[in-house]
Amino acid sequence: SQQGEEDPQALSIQEGENATMNCSYKTSINNLQWYRQNSGRGLVHLILIRSNEREKHSGRLRVTLDTSKKSSSLLITASRAADTASYFCATDAGSDYKLSFGAGTTVTVRA
Amino acid sequence: NAGVTQTPKFRVLKTGQSMTLLCAQDMNHEYMYWYRQDPGMGLRLIHYSVGEGTTAKGEVPDGYNVSRLKKQNFLLGLESAAPSQTSVYFCASRRPNGETQYFGPGTRLLVL
């Protein structure tokens, strides 16, 4: 079964605005990762946050993790048309470094 | 480096036919994974391998077989394709002690 669930399913914003999406999961994790998928392409890793971290930044990306609530959020600041994609959270919760993916949030950035 | 490559890119099969999807990586990664992605769903793990000669079942292994005869290659087989196996298949790899996975571009499979 899927560990992570993203919210919202879809998001449409104007260029320059911020985009926020959330991920909830069910079990204890080692880390949580966010991936981006452009239409018709494979997934690309964006950022990883470990279970003992609360916040992490990478360029225009900000990720938070609340292990007590079993939730994470991804914030994309000053969005661009090129940020149009689907975003997936993935949790690493066990051995063999298997990842469990959520259904994703589809982000559309309007020019 | 080519990274992770997948062949073919697209294939149409008739119910009952068989085929093999090939995943190749040139990063010397130990771990390799096969996922399927269906509309409105995230990726679901089919099978994975933690090293040459090893394979293990993931979340949705039924109807699929895999082999890892060489470290750089991970093959996914469908012995008797069914319409329910229509999907996009992604391969990924990961280096030892690494935490992120590197994905191939995907294979789109249509079973009629």
mmCIF file of C-alpha atoms in Angstrom:
data_model
loop_
_atom_site.group_PDB
_atom_site.id
_atom_site.type_symbol
_atom_site.label_atom_id
_atom_site.label_comp_id
_atom_site.label_asym_id
_atom_site.label_seq_id
_atom_site.Cartn_x
_atom_site.Cartn_y
_atom_site.Cartn_z
ATOM 1 C CA SER A 1 0.000 0.000 0.000
ATOM 2 C CA GLN A 2 1.117 3.559 -0.590
ATOM 3 C CA GLN A 3 2.719 5.167 2.400
ATOM 4 C CA GLY A 4 2.494 8.786 1.384
ATOM 5 C CA GLU A 5 -0.482 10.840 0.330
ATOM 6 C CA GLU A 6 -0.130 14.284 -1.194
ATOM 7 C CA ASP A 7 -2.510 17.155 -0.877
ATOM 8 C CA PRO A 8 -3.789 18.848 -2.965
ATOM 9 C CA GLN A 9 -4.068 16.552 -5.983
ATOM 10 C CA ALA A 10 -3.732 19.548 -8.297
ATOM 11 C CA LEU A 11 -2.625 23.126 -7.943
ATOM 12 C CA SER A 12 -2.752 26.018 -10.410
ATOM 13 C CA ILE A 13 -0.847 29.201 -9.662
ATOM 14 C CA GLN A 14 0.375 32.325 -11.391
ATOM 15 C CA GLU A 15 4.028 32.716 -12.232
ATOM 16 C CA GLY A 16 5.834 34.355 -9.336
ATOM 17 C CA GLU A 17 3.502 32.943 -6.694
ATOM 18 C CA ASN A 18 4.482 30.310 -4.158
ATOM 19 C CA ALA A 19 3.280 26.723 -4.362
ATOM 20 C CA THR A 20 2.782 24.594 -1.279
ATOM 21 C CA MET A 21 1.968 20.898 -1.223
ATOM 22 C CA ASN A 22 1.695 18.509 1.655
ATOM 23 C CA CYS A 23 2.468 14.865 2.233
ATOM 24 C CA SER A 24 1.173 12.626 4.990
ATOM 25 C CA TYR A 25 2.490 9.177 5.780
ATOM 26 C CA LYS A 26 1.579 6.326 8.077
ATOM 27 C CA THR A 27 4.632 4.718 9.650
ATOM 28 C CA SER A 28 7.973 5.775 11.094
ATOM 29 C CA ILE A 29 10.486 6.741 8.466
ATOM 30 C CA ASN A 30 14.240 7.041 7.957
ATOM 31 C CA ASN A 31 13.841 9.909 5.539
ATOM 32 C CA LEU A 32 11.346 11.551 3.226
ATOM 33 C CA GLN A 33 12.174 12.596 -0.311
ATOM 34 C CA TRP A 34 10.517 14.784 -2.910
ATOM 35 C CA TYR A 35 10.710 14.040 -6.611
ATOM 36 C CA ARG A 36 9.549 15.958 -9.680
ATOM 37 C CA GLN A 37 8.163 14.406 -12.842
ATOM 38 C CA ASN A 38 7.758 16.405 -16.002
ATOM 39 C CA SER A 39 5.097 15.152 -18.386
ATOM 40 C CA GLY A 40 6.164 11.935 -20.066
ATOM 41 C CA ARG A 41 9.502 11.792 -18.280
ATOM 42 C CA GLY A 42 11.111 9.939 -15.399
ATOM 43 C CA LEU A 43 11.308 11.194 -11.834
ATOM 44 C CA VAL A 44 14.043 13.542 -10.722
ATOM 45 C CA HIS A 45 15.131 13.807 -7.119
ATOM 46 C CA LEU A 46 14.663 17.258 -5.597
ATOM 47 C CA ILE A 47 15.396 17.139 -1.912
ATOM 48 C CA LEU A 48 15.710 14.738 1.014
ATOM 49 C CA ILE A 49 14.967 15.360 4.663
ATOM 50 C CA ARG A 50 15.964 12.941 7.383
ATOM 51 C CA SER A 51 13.768 11.963 10.297
ATOM 52 C CA ASN A 52 15.869 14.017 12.732
ATOM 53 C CA GLU A 53 15.607 17.178 10.635
ATOM 54 C CA ARG A 54 12.763 19.669 10.719
ATOM 55 C CA GLU A 55 13.475 21.943 7.795
ATOM 56 C CA LYS A 56 15.683 21.969 4.755
ATOM 57 C CA HIS A 57 16.308 24.401 1.903
ATOM 58 C CA SER A 58 17.595 23.956 -1.615
ATOM 59 C CA GLY A 59 17.434 26.965 -3.903
ATOM 60 C CA ARG A 60 13.762 27.917 -4.201
ATOM 61 C CA LEU A 61 12.650 24.768 -2.405
ATOM 62 C CA ARG A 62 11.834 24.525 1.277
ATOM 63 C CA VAL A 63 10.855 21.250 2.902
ATOM 64 C CA THR A 64 9.556 20.773 6.420
ATOM 65 C CA LEU A 65 9.026 17.551 8.317
ATOM 66 C CA ASP A 66 6.868 17.008 11.384
ATOM 67 C CA THR A 67 7.382 13.448 12.562
ATOM 68 C CA SER A 68 4.844 13.839 15.371
ATOM 69 C CA LYS A 69 2.151 14.535 12.791
ATOM 70 C CA LYS A 70 3.722 12.260 10.180
ATOM 71 C CA SER A 71 3.590 15.000 7.606
ATOM 72 C CA SER A 72 5.835 17.026 5.335
ATOM 73 C CA SER A 73 5.392 20.055 3.138
ATOM 74 C CA LEU A 74 7.173 21.254 0.034
ATOM 75 C CA LEU A 75 7.219 24.960 -0.739
ATOM 76 C CA ILE A 76 8.339 26.277 -4.113
ATOM 77 C CA THR A 77 8.907 30.017 -3.970
ATOM 78 C CA ALA A 78 8.660 32.462 -6.877
ATOM 79 C CA SER A 79 7.335 29.802 -9.220
ATOM 80 C CA ARG A 80 8.251 29.703 -12.900
ATOM 81 C CA ALA A 81 6.594 28.105 -15.905
ATOM 82 C CA ALA A 82 9.335 25.479 -15.827
ATOM 83 C CA ASP A 83 8.076 24.331 -12.410
ATOM 84 C CA THR A 84 4.978 22.912 -14.096
ATOM 85 C CA ALA A 85 5.207 19.208 -13.233
ATOM 86 C CA SER A 86 3.949 16.533 -10.887
ATOM 87 C CA TYR A 87 5.564 16.367 -7.472
ATOM 88 C CA PHE A 88 5.780 13.173 -5.441
ATOM 89 C CA CYS A 89 6.790 12.519 -1.887
ATOM 90 C CA ALA A 90 8.463 9.218 -1.141
ATOM 91 C CA THR A 91 9.211 7.696 2.225
ATOM 92 C CA ASP A 92 12.091 5.424 3.140
ATOM 93 C CA ALA A 93 10.851 3.374 6.041
ATOM 94 C CA GLY A 94 12.572 0.038 6.019
ATOM 95 C CA SER A 95 15.347 -2.161 4.766
ATOM 96 C CA ASP A 96 16.736 -2.375 1.241
ATOM 97 C CA TYR A 97 16.084 1.354 0.898
ATOM 98 C CA LYS A 98 12.741 0.810 -0.772
ATOM 99 C CA LEU A 99 10.729 3.944 -1.357
ATOM 100 C CA SER A 100 6.963 4.226 -1.038
ATOM 101 C CA PHE A 101 5.458 6.929 -3.225
ATOM 102 C CA GLY A 102 2.329 8.990 -2.901
ATOM 103 C CA ALA A 103 -0.048 9.737 -5.786
ATOM 104 C CA GLY A 104 1.478 13.153 -6.405
ATOM 105 C CA THR A 105 0.456 16.780 -6.747
ATOM 106 C CA THR A 106 0.152 18.199 -10.251
ATOM 107 C CA VAL A 107 1.321 21.800 -10.337
ATOM 108 C CA THR A 108 0.503 24.122 -13.220
ATOM 109 C CA VAL A 109 2.229 27.498 -13.324
ATOM 110 C CA ARG A 110 0.419 29.986 -15.545
ATOM 111 C CA ALA A 111 2.410 32.656 -17.331
ATOM 112 C CA ASN B 1 27.428 8.850 -18.390
ATOM 113 C CA ALA B 2 24.058 7.808 -19.775
ATOM 114 C CA GLY B 3 22.653 7.197 -16.287
ATOM 115 C CA VAL B 4 19.664 4.857 -16.330
ATOM 116 C CA THR B 5 18.336 3.811 -19.710
ATOM 117 C CA GLN B 6 15.301 1.734 -20.593
ATOM 118 C CA THR B 7 14.360 -0.143 -23.736
ATOM 119 C CA PRO B 8 11.977 -0.130 -25.433
ATOM 120 C CA LYS B 9 10.365 3.289 -24.997
ATOM 121 C CA PHE B 10 6.950 2.115 -26.133
ATOM 122 C CA ARG B 11 5.396 -1.250 -26.916
ATOM 123 C CA VAL B 12 2.000 -2.620 -27.821
ATOM 124 C CA LEU B 13 1.255 -6.208 -26.899
ATOM 125 C CA LYS B 14 -1.696 -8.494 -27.381
ATOM 126 C CA THR B 15 -3.113 -10.338 -24.402
ATOM 127 C CA GLY B 16 -1.078 -13.458 -23.743
ATOM 128 C CA GLN B 17 2.088 -12.290 -25.457
ATOM 129 C CA SER B 18 5.365 -12.090 -23.592
ATOM 130 C CA MET B 19 8.065 -9.475 -23.518
ATOM 131 C CA THR B 20 11.116 -8.308 -21.614
ATOM 132 C CA LEU B 21 11.890 -4.771 -20.560
ATOM 133 C CA LEU B 22 15.545 -3.904 -20.182
ATOM 134 C CA CYS B 23 17.006 -1.468 -17.692
ATOM 135 C CA ALA B 24 20.664 -0.569 -17.836
ATOM 136 C CA GLN B 25 22.722 1.718 -15.604
ATOM 137 C CA ASP B 26 26.338 2.797 -15.976
ATOM 138 C CA MET B 27 26.813 4.213 -12.482
ATOM 139 C CA ASN B 28 27.929 0.952 -10.852
ATOM 140 C CA HIS B 29 24.906 1.033 -8.569
ATOM 141 C CA GLU B 30 24.148 -2.011 -6.456
ATOM 142 C CA TYR B 31 20.441 -1.512 -5.968
ATOM 143 C CA MET B 32 17.946 -1.538 -8.823
ATOM 144 C CA TYR B 33 14.165 -1.257 -8.831
ATOM 145 C CA TRP B 34 11.214 -1.738 -11.171
ATOM 146 C CA TYR B 35 8.077 0.361 -10.646
ATOM 147 C CA ARG B 36 4.824 0.775 -12.485
ATOM 148 C CA GLN B 37 2.893 4.032 -12.654
ATOM 149 C CA ASP B 38 -0.822 4.155 -13.359
ATOM 150 C CA PRO B 39 -2.965 7.271 -13.851
ATOM 151 C CA GLY B 40 -3.714 9.054 -10.611
ATOM 152 C CA MET B 41 -1.380 6.849 -8.647
ATOM 153 C CA GLY B 42 2.153 7.073 -7.493
ATOM 154 C CA LEU B 43 4.795 4.562 -8.347
ATOM 155 C CA ARG B 44 4.328 1.054 -7.047
ATOM 156 C CA LEU B 45 7.297 -1.238 -6.584
ATOM 157 C CA ILE B 46 7.164 -4.460 -8.604
ATOM 158 C CA HIS B 47 10.517 -6.121 -7.896
ATOM 159 C CA TYR B 48 13.923 -4.984 -6.804
ATOM 160 C CA SER B 49 17.487 -6.215 -6.542
ATOM 161 C CA VAL B 50 20.140 -5.514 -3.944
ATOM 162 C CA GLY B 51 22.981 -6.845 -6.050
ATOM 163 C CA GLU B 52 23.996 -9.019 -8.975
ATOM 164 C CA GLY B 53 22.235 -12.362 -8.856
ATOM 165 C CA THR B 54 19.631 -11.264 -6.286
ATOM 166 C CA THR B 55 15.975 -10.316 -6.696
ATOM 167 C CA ALA B 56 13.107 -9.677 -4.305
ATOM 168 C CA LYS B 57 9.382 -9.008 -4.540
ATOM 169 C CA GLY B 58 7.926 -5.584 -4.086
ATOM 170 C CA GLU B 59 4.377 -4.431 -3.571
ATOM 171 C CA VAL B 60 2.842 -5.698 -6.842
ATOM 172 C CA PRO B 61 4.963 -8.624 -8.139
ATOM 173 C CA ASP B 62 2.244 -10.877 -9.568
ATOM 174 C CA GLY B 63 2.492 -11.451 -13.310
ATOM 175 C CA TYR B 64 6.104 -10.273 -13.510
ATOM 176 C CA ASN B 65 9.504 -11.898 -13.239
ATOM 177 C CA VAL B 66 12.931 -10.303 -13.033
ATOM 178 C CA SER B 67 16.566 -11.220 -13.439
ATOM 179 C CA ARG B 68 19.824 -9.506 -12.511
ATOM 180 C CA LEU B 69 22.515 -11.549 -14.222
ATOM 181 C CA LYS B 70 24.818 -8.567 -14.604
ATOM 182 C CA LYS B 71 25.246 -5.733 -12.162
ATOM 183 C CA GLN B 72 24.427 -3.092 -14.734
ATOM 184 C CA ASN B 73 21.261 -4.718 -16.089
ATOM 185 C CA PHE B 74 17.888 -5.462 -14.555
ATOM 186 C CA LEU B 75 15.310 -7.224 -16.725
ATOM 187 C CA LEU B 76 11.564 -7.238 -16.185
ATOM 188 C CA GLY B 77 9.597 -9.978 -17.876
ATOM 189 C CA LEU B 78 5.931 -10.417 -18.600
ATOM 190 C CA GLU B 79 5.265 -14.066 -19.420
ATOM 191 C CA SER B 80 1.623 -13.667 -20.442
ATOM 192 C CA ALA B 81 0.583 -10.042 -20.735
ATOM 193 C CA ALA B 82 -2.834 -8.926 -19.488
ATOM 194 C CA PRO B 83 -4.679 -5.629 -20.091
ATOM 195 C CA SER B 84 -4.230 -4.844 -16.382
ATOM 196 C CA GLN B 85 -0.508 -4.585 -17.062
ATOM 197 C CA THR B 86 -1.023 -1.572 -19.301
ATOM 198 C CA SER B 87 1.089 1.007 -17.540
ATOM 199 C CA VAL B 88 4.243 3.061 -17.614
ATOM 200 C CA TYR B 89 7.201 1.165 -16.216
ATOM 201 C CA PHE B 90 10.112 2.905 -14.567
ATOM 202 C CA CYS B 91 13.445 1.526 -13.574
ATOM 203 C CA ALA B 92 15.609 3.123 -10.908
ATOM 204 C CA SER B 93 18.976 2.512 -9.330
ATOM 205 C CA ARG B 94 20.722 3.544 -6.153
ATOM 206 C CA ARG B 95 24.325 3.420 -5.006
ATOM 207 C CA PRO B 96 25.366 1.763 -1.754
ATOM 208 C CA ASN B 97 24.949 4.118 1.178
ATOM 209 C CA GLY B 98 23.100 6.500 -1.071
ATOM 210 C CA GLU B 99 19.613 7.583 -0.231
ATOM 211 C CA THR B 100 18.190 8.802 -3.507
ATOM 212 C CA GLN B 101 17.133 6.856 -6.545
ATOM 213 C CA TYR B 102 17.981 7.655 -10.149
ATOM 214 C CA PHE B 103 15.199 6.986 -12.607
ATOM 215 C CA GLY B 104 15.104 5.979 -16.233
ATOM 216 C CA PRO B 105 12.807 7.694 -18.752
ATOM 217 C CA GLY B 106 10.160 4.983 -18.622
ATOM 218 C CA THR B 107 8.615 2.389 -20.933
ATOM 219 C CA ARG B 108 5.015 2.863 -21.973
ATOM 220 C CA LEU B 109 3.279 -0.503 -22.397
ATOM 221 C CA LEU B 110 -0.164 -1.025 -23.878
ATOM 222 C CA VAL B 111 -1.732 -4.458 -23.662
ATOM 223 C CA LEU B 112 -4.726 -4.978 -25.919
#
